[in-house]
GROMACS .gro file of C-alpha atoms in nm:
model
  418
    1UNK     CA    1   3.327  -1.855  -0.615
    2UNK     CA    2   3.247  -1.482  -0.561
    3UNK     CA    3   3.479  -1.227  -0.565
    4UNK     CA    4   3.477  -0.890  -0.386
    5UNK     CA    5   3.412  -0.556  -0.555
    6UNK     CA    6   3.474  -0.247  -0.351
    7UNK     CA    7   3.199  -0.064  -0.209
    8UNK     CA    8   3.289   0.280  -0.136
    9UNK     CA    9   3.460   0.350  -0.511
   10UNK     CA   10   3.143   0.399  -0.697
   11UNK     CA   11   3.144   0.720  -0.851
   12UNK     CA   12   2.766   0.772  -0.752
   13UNK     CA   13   2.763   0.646  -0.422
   14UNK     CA   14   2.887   0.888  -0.121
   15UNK     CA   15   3.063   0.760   0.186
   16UNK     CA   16   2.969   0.959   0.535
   17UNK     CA   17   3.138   0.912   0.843
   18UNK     CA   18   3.026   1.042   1.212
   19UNK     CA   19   3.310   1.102   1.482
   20UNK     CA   20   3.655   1.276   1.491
   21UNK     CA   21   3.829   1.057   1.234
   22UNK     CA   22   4.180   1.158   1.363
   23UNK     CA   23   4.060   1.003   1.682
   24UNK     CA   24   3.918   0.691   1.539
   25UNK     CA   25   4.198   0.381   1.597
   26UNK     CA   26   3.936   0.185   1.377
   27UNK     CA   27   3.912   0.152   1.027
   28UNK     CA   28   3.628  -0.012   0.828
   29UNK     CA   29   3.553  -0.090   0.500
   30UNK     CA   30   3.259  -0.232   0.333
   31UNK     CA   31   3.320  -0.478   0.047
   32UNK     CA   32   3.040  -0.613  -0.201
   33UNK     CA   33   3.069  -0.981  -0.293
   34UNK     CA   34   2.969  -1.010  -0.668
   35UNK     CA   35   3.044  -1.266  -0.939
   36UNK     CA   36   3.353  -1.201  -1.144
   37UNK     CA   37   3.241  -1.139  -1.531
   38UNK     CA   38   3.320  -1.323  -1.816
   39UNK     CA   39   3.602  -1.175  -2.052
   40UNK     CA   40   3.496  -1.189  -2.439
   41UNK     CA   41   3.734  -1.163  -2.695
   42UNK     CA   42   3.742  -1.079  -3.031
   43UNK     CA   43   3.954  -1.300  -3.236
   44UNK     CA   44   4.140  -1.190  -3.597
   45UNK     CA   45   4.081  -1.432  -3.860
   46UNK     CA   46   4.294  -1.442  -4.197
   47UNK     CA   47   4.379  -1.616  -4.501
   48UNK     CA   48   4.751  -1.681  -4.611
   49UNK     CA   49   4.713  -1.460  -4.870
   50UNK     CA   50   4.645  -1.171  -4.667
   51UNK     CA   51   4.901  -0.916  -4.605
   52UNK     CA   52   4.822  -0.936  -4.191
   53UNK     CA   53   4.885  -1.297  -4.177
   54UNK     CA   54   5.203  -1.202  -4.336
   55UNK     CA   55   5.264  -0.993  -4.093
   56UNK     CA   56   5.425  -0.979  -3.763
   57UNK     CA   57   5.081  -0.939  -3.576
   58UNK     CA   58   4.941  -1.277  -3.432
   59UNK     CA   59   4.646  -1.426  -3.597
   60UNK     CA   60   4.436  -1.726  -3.626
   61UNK     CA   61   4.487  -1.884  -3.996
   62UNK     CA   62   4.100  -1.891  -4.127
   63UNK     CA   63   4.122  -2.270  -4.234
   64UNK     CA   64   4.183  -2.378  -3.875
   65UNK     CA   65   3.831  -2.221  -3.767
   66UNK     CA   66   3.731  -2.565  -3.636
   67UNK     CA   67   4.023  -2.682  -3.471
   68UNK     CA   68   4.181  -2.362  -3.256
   69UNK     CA   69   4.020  -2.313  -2.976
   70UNK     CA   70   4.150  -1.962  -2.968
   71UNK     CA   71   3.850  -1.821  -3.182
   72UNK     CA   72   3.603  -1.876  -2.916
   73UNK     CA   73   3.472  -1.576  -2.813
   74UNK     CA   74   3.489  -1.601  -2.455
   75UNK     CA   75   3.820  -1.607  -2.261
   76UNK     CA   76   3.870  -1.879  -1.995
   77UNK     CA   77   4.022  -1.539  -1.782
   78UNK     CA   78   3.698  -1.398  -1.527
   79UNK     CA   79   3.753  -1.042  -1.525
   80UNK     CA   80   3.709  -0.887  -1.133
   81UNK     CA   81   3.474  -0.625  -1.049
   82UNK     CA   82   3.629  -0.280  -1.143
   83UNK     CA   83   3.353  -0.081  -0.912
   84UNK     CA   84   3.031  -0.168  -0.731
   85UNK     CA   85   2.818  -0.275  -1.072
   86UNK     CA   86   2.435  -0.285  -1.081
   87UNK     CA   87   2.203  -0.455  -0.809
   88UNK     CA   88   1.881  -0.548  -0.920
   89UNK     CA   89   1.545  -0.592  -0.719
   90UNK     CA   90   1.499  -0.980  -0.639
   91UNK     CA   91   1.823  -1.006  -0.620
   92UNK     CA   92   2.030  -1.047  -0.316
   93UNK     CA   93   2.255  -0.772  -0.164
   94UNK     CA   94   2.627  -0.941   0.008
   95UNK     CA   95   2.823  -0.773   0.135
   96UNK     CA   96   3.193  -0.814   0.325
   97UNK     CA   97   3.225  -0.585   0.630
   98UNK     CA   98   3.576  -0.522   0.762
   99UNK     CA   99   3.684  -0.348   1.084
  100UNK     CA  100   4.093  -0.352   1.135
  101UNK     CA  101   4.283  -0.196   1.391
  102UNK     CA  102   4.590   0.037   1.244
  103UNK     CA  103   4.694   0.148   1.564
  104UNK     CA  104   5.016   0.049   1.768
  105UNK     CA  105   4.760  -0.094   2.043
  106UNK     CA  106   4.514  -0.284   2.102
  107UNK     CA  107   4.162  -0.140   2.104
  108UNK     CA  108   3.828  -0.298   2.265
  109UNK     CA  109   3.517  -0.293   2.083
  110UNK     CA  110   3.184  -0.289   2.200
  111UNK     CA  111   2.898  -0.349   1.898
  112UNK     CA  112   2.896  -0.322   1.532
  113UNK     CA  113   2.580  -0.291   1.379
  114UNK     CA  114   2.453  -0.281   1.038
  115UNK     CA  115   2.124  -0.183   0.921
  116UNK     CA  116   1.981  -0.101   0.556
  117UNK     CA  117   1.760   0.178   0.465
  118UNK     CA  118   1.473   0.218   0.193
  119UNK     CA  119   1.280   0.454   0.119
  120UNK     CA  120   0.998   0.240   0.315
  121UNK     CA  121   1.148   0.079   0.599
  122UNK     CA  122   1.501  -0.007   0.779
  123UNK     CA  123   1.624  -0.381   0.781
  124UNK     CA  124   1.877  -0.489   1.056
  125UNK     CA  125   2.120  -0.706   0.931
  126UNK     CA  126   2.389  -0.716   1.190
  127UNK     CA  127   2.368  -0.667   1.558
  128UNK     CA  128   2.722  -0.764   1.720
  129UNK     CA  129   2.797  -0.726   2.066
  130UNK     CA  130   3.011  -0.956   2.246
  131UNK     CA  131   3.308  -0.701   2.420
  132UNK     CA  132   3.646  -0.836   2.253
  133UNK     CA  133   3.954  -0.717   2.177
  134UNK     CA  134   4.098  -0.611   1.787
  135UNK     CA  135   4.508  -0.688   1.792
  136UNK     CA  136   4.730  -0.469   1.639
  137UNK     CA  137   4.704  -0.499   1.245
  138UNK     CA  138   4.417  -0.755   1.370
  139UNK     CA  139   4.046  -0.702   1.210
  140UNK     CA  140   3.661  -0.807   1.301
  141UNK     CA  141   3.508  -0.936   0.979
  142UNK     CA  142   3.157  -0.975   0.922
  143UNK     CA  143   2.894  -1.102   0.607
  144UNK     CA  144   2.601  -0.920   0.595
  145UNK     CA  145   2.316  -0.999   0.293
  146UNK     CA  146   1.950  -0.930   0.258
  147UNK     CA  147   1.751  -0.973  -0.020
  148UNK     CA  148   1.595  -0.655  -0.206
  149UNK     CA  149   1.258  -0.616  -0.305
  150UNK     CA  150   1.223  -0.243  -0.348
  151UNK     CA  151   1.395   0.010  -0.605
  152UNK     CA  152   1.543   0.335  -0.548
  153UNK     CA  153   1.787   0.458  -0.311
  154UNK     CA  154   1.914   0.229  -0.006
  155UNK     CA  155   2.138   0.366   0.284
  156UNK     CA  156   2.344   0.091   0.479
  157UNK     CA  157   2.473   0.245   0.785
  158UNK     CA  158   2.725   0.071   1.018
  159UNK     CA  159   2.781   0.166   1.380
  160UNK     CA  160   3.058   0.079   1.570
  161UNK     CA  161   3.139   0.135   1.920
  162UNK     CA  162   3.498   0.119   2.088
  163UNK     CA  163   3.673   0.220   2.422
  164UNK     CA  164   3.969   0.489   2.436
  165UNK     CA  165   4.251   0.473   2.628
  166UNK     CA  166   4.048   0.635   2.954
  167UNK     CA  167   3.759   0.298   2.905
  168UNK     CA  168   3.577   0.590   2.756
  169UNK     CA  169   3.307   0.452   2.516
  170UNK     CA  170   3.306   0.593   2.194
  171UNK     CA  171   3.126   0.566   1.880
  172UNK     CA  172   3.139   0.687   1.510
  173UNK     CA  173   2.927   0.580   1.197
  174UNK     CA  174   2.964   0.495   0.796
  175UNK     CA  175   2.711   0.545   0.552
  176UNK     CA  176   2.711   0.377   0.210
  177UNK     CA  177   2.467   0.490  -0.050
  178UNK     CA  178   2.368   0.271  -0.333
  179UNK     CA  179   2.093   0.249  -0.609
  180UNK     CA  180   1.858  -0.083  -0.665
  181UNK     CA  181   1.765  -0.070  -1.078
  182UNK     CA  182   1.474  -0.270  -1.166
  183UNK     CA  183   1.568  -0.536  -1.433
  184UNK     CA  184   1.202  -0.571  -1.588
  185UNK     CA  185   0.940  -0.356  -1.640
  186UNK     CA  186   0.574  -0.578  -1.567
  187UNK     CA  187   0.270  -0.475  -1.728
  188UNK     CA  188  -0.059  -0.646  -1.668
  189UNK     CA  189  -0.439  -0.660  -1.802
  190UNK     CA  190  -0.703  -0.777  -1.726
  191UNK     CA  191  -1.083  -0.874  -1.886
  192UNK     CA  192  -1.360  -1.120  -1.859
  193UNK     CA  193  -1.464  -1.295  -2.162
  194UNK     CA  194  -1.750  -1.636  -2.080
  195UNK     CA  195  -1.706  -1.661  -1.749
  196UNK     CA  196  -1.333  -1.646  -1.693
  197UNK     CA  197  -1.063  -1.400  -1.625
  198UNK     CA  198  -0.794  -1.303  -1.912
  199UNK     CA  199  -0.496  -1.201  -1.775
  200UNK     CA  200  -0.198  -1.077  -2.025
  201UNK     CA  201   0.135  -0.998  -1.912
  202UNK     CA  202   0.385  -0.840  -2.052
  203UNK     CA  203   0.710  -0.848  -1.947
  204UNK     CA  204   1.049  -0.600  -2.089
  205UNK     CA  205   1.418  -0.623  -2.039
  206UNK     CA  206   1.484  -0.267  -1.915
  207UNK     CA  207   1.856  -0.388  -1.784
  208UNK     CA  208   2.145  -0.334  -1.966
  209UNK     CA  209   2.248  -0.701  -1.960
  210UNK     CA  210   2.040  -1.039  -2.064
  211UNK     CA  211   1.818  -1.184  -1.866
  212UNK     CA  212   1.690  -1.563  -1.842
  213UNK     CA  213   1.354  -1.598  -1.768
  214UNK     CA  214   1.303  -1.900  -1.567
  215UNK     CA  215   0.915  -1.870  -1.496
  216UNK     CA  216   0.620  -1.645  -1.534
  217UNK     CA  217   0.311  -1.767  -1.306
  218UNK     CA  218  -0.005  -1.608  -1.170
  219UNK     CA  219  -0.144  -1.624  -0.824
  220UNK     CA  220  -0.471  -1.585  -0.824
  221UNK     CA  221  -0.665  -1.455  -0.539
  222UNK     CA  222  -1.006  -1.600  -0.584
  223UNK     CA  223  -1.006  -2.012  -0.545
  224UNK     CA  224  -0.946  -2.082  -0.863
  225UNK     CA  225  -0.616  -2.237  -1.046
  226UNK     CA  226  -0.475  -2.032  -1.353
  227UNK     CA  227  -0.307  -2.188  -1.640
  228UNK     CA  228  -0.128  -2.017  -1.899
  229UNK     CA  229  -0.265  -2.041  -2.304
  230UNK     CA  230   0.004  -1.811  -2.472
  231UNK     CA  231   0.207  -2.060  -2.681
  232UNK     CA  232   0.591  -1.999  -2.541
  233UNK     CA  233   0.781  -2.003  -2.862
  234UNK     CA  234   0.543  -1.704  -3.043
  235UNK     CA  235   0.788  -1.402  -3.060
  236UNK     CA  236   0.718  -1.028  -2.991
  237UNK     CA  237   0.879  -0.735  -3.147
  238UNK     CA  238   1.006  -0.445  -2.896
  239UNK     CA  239   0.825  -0.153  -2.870
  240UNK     CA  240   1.077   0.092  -2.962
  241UNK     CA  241   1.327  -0.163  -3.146
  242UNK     CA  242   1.309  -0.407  -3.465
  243UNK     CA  243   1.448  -0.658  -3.220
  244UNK     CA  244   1.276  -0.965  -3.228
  245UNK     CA  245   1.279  -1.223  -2.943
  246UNK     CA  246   1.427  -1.568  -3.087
  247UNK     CA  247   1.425  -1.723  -2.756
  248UNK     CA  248   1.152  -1.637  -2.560
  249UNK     CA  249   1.357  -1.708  -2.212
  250UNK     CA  250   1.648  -1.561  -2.287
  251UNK     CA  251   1.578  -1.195  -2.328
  252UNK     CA  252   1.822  -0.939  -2.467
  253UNK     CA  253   1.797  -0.560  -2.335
  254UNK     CA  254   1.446  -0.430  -2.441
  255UNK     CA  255   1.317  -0.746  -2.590
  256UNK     CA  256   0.961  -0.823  -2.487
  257UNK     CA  257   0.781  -1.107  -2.399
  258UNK     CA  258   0.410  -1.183  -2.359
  259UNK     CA  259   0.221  -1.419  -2.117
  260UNK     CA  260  -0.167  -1.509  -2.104
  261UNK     CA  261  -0.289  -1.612  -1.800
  262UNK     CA  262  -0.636  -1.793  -1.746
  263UNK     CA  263  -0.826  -1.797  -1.456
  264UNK     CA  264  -1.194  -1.936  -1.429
  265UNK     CA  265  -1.423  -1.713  -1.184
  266UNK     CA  266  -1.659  -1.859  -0.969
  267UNK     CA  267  -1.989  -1.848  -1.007
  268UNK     CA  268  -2.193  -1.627  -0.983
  269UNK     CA  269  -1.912  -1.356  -0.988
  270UNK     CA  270  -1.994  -1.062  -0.839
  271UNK     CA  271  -1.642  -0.914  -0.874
  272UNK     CA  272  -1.343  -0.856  -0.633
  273UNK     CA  273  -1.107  -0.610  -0.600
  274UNK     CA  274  -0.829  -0.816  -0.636
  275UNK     CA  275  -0.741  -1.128  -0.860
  276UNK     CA  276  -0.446  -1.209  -0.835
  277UNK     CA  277  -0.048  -1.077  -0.887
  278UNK     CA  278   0.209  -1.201  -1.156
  279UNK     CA  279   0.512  -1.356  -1.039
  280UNK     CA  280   0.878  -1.392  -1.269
  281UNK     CA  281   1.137  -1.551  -1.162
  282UNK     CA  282   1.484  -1.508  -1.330
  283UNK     CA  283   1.849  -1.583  -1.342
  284UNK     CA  284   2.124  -1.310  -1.431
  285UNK     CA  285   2.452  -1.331  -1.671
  286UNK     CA  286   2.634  -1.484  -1.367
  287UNK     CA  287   2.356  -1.781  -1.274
  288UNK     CA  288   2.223  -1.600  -0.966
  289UNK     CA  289   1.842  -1.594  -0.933
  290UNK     CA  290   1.582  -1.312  -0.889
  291UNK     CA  291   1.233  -1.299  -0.839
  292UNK     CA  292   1.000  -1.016  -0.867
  293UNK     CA  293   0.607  -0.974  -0.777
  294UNK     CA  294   0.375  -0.716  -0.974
  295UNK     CA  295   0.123  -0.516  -0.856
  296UNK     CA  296  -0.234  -0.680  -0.814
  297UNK     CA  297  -0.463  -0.712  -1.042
  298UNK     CA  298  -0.826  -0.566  -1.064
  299UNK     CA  299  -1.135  -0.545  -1.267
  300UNK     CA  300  -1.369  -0.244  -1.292
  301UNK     CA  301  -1.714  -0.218  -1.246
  302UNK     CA  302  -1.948  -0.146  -1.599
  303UNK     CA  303  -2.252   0.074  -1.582
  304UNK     CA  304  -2.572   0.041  -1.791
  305UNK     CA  305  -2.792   0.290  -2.005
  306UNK     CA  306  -3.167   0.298  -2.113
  307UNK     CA  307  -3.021   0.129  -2.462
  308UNK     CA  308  -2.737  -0.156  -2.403
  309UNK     CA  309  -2.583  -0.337  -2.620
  310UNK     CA  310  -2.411  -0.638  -2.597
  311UNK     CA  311  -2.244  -0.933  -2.820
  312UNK     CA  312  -2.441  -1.243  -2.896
  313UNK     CA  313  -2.144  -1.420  -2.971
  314UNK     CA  314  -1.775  -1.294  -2.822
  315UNK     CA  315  -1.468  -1.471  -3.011
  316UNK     CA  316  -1.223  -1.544  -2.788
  317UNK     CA  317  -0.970  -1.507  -3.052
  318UNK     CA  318  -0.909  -1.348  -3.416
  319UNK     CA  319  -0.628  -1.305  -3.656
  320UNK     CA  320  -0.450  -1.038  -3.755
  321UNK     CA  321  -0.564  -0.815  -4.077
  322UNK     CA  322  -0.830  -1.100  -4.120
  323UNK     CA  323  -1.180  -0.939  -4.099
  324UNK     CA  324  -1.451  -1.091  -3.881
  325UNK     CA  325  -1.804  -1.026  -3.839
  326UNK     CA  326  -1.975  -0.937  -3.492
  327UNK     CA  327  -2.325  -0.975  -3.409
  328UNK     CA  328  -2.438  -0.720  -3.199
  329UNK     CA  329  -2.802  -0.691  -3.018
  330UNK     CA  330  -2.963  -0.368  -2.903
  331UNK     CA  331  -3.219  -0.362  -2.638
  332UNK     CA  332  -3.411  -0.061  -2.554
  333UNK     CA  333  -3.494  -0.072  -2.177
  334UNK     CA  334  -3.708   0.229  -2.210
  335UNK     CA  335  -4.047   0.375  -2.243
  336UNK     CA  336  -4.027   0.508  -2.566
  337UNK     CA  337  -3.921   0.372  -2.886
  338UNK     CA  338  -3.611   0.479  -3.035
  339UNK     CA  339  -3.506   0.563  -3.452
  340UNK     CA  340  -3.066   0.504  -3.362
  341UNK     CA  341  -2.787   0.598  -3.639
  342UNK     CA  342  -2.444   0.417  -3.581
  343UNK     CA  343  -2.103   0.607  -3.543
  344UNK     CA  344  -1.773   0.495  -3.606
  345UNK     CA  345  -1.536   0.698  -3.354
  346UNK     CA  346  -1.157   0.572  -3.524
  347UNK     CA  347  -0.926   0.740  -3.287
  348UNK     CA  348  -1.082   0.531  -2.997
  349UNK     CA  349  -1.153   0.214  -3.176
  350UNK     CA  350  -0.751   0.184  -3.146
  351UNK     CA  351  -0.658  -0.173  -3.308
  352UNK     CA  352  -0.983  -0.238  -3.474
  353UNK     CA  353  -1.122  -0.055  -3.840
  354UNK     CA  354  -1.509  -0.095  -3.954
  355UNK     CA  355  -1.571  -0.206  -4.270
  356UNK     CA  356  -1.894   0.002  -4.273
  357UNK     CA  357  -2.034   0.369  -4.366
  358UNK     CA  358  -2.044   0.519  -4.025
  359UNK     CA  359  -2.439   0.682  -3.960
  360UNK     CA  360  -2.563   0.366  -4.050
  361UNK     CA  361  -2.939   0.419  -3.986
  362UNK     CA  362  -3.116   0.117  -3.794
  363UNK     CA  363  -3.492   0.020  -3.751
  364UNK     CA  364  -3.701   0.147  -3.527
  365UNK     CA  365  -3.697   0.015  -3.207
  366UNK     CA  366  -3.976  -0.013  -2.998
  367UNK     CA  367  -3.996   0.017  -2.630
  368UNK     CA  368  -3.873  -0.274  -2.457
  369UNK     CA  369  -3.758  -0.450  -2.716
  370UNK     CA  370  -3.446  -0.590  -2.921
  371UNK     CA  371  -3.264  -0.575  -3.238
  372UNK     CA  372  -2.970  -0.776  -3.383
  373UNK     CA  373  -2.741  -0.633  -3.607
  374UNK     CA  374  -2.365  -0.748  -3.736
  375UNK     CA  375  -2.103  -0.538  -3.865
  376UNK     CA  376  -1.750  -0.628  -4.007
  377UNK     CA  377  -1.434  -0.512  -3.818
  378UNK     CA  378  -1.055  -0.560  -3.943
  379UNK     CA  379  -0.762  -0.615  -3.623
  380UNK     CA  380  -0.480  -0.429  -3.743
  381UNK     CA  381  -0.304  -0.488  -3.384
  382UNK     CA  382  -0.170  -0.814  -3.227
  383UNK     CA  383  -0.263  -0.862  -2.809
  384UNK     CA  384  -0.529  -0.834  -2.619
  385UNK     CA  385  -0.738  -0.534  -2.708
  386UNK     CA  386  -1.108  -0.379  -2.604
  387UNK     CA  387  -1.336  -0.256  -2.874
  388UNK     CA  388  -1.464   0.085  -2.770
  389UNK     CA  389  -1.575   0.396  -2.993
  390UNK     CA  390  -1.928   0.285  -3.098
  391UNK     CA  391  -2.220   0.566  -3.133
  392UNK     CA  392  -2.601   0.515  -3.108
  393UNK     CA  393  -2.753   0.854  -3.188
  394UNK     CA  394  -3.170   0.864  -3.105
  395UNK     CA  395  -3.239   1.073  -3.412
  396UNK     CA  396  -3.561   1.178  -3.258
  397UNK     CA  397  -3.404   1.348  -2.884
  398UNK     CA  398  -3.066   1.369  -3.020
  399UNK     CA  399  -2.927   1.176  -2.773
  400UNK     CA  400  -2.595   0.995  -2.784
  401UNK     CA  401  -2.518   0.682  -2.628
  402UNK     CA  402  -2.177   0.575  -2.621
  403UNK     CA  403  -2.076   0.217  -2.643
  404UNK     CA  404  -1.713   0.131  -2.459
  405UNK     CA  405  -1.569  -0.158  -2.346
  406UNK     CA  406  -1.831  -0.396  -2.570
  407UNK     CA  407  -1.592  -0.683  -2.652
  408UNK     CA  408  -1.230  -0.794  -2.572
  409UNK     CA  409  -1.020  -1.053  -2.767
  410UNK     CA  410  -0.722  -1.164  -2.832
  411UNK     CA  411  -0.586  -1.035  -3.194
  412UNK     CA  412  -0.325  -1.366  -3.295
  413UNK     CA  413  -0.032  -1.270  -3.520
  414UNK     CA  414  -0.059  -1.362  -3.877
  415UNK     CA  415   0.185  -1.609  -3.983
  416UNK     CA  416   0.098  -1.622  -4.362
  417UNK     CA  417   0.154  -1.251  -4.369
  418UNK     CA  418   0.481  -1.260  -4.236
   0.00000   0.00000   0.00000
């Protein structure tokens, strides 16, 4: 069962009120239902020998580790909400709304209304208006939810109207300010290797509490159906943290985990700015569920030079600090022939090293014509990565061509390394 944590006593959340409160015979209060947490304990274990079982402090004798249940770590007690907590997009906002008469008469309301502001748009969540009467010490109560799908600030303001003791109609208003964290931080890529569409997500814990990760799908946006190639139990290390994901559903704060999606394009492709969103669903500390949508995906157009080149061959997949070799072909598309020396540019070559002199001089080329050539590269870096940073100087104009973008594949983490 949920229990209710008080709104309006979070430190960083402001309460604002329209209308003579002296005049106001109404009071109302906003209460958020939340799950109660669970209360851990931390259980001292002895031997007889030791001077603190000895003592007059209780302990839990360490041979009877298997038998008293008293060493669990977690306390059959549910510890209530202290303040408001931390809402989450995906999840869904509940909340208890309360308006009690304190007067020595009876006052007769008009509406209560309740709507919830983003930064984007405002949501209506309660529109009463049936004229009745609130007793002495009586109340109105009302539950009021929506589920959130943006972050930032949200405003839920609540307007009642009442009439005085003339049948005056009155009115006054309460604002509640509150902030919606996001519990994951999504980023997606995106390349096309034979025909079909590689798309790696990667998804981070950025809450402070652990997060179950029920399911990670893709919905593509061309008719095609995705299916996802990343073996489940492979774990990732944190970017800024030697934590290592054991579980790969159960994520502490900051782990990372790593999805590859694969979608086959129809043919022929001509591109589209759009192919599809990721999708992760989850479950919080408490069992409730969220669900959270990432920005679409897109591709970007290539452009083309009077020499290309391009891979005869494209692996789909290499390991880890185990070199490969890539044939390349060159083909001249103009009217001249061309004398080319290769460059190695390292800082953009990123998770790939050539095993190679760099101004390796080729043959001449003629005029439209090709030329095959391999070289050797080492991954140094696990994921999906591009290889860019490829010269082709024309030693007779001087003329650079840069090569970016040639090949993308997935670098596999080496087990027999590790």
């Amino acid at each position: 069962q949920s229990t209710w944590g008080l709104l309006i006593v979070v430190p960083n959340m402001t309460d604002t009120q329209q209308g003579a409160k002296d005049d106001i015979p109404l009071v109302l209060k906003v209460r958020r239902l939340c799950q109660p947490s669970l209360q851990l304990v931390k259980p001292i274990v002895s031997s007889p020998n030791d001077m603190l079982h000895q003592s007059d402090v209780t302990v839990v004798p360490g041979d009877s580790f298997d038998k008293n249940a008293d060493l669990f770590p977690i306390s059959p007690s549910l510890v209530l909400p202290q303040d408001f907590g931390n809402i989450y997009i995906g999840e869904k906002f509940t909340c208890y709304v309360i308006l009690s008469n304190n007067s020595n008469m009876r006052v007769q309301t008009a509406s209560v209304k309740a709507d919830l502001q983003t930064t984007q748009q405002t949501f209506k969540l309660l529109e009463y208006s049936q004229p009745s009467f609130v007793e002495i010490d009586g109340s109105l109560e009302f539950i009021v939810e929506h589920s959130l799908r943006e972050s930032g600030a949200h405003m839920l303001l609540i307007t009642t109207t009442y009439k005085d003791l003339m049948n005056e109609q009155k009115a006054f208003r309460k604002y509640f300010k509150f902030q919606v964290l996001n519990p994951l931080a999504v980023s997606t890529k995106a390349v096309i290797i034979q025909n079909k569409a590689y798309i790696e997500s990667q998804i981070q814990n950025i809450a402070a509490v652990p997060t179950f990760l029920e399911n990670i799908i893709f919905n593509p946006a061309v008719p095609a159906s995705a299916t996802t190639i990343a073996p489940a139990s492979v774990p990732f290390t944190a970017l800024e943290s030697d934590q290592i994901v054991v579980d790969p559903n159960l994520l502490a704060p900051r782990d990372i985990v790593k999805r590859v999606h694969v979608l086959p394009l129809p043919q022929p492709f001509k591109g589209t700015d759009c192919l599809g969103r990721v999708e992760v669903f989850w479950r919080n500390t408490s069992g409730l569920t969220g669900h959270f949508e990432a920005t679409p995906i897109g591709l970007k157009e290539t452009t083309t030079d009077d020499v290309v080149v391009s891979v005869e061959s494209e692996p789909c997949f290499v390991t880890e600090s185990t070199p490969f070799e890539l044939v390349l072909r060159i083909h001249n598309r103009g009217a001249a022939k061309v004398t080319l020396e290769l460059h190695y540019s390292l800082e953009e070559m990123n998770a790939f090293l050539p095993l190679g002199t760099s101004g390796l001089s080729l043959p001449e080329l003629p005029a439209q014509s090709l030329l095959p050539f391999t070289i050797q590269l080492l991954p140094v870096k696990t994921g999906f990565h591009t290889l860019s940073g490829l010269r082709l100087v024309n030693k007779l104009s001087n003329a650079v061509y840069v090569v970016d973008n040639l090949l993308t594949v997935y670098v596999e983490r080496n087990t027999l390394s590790e």
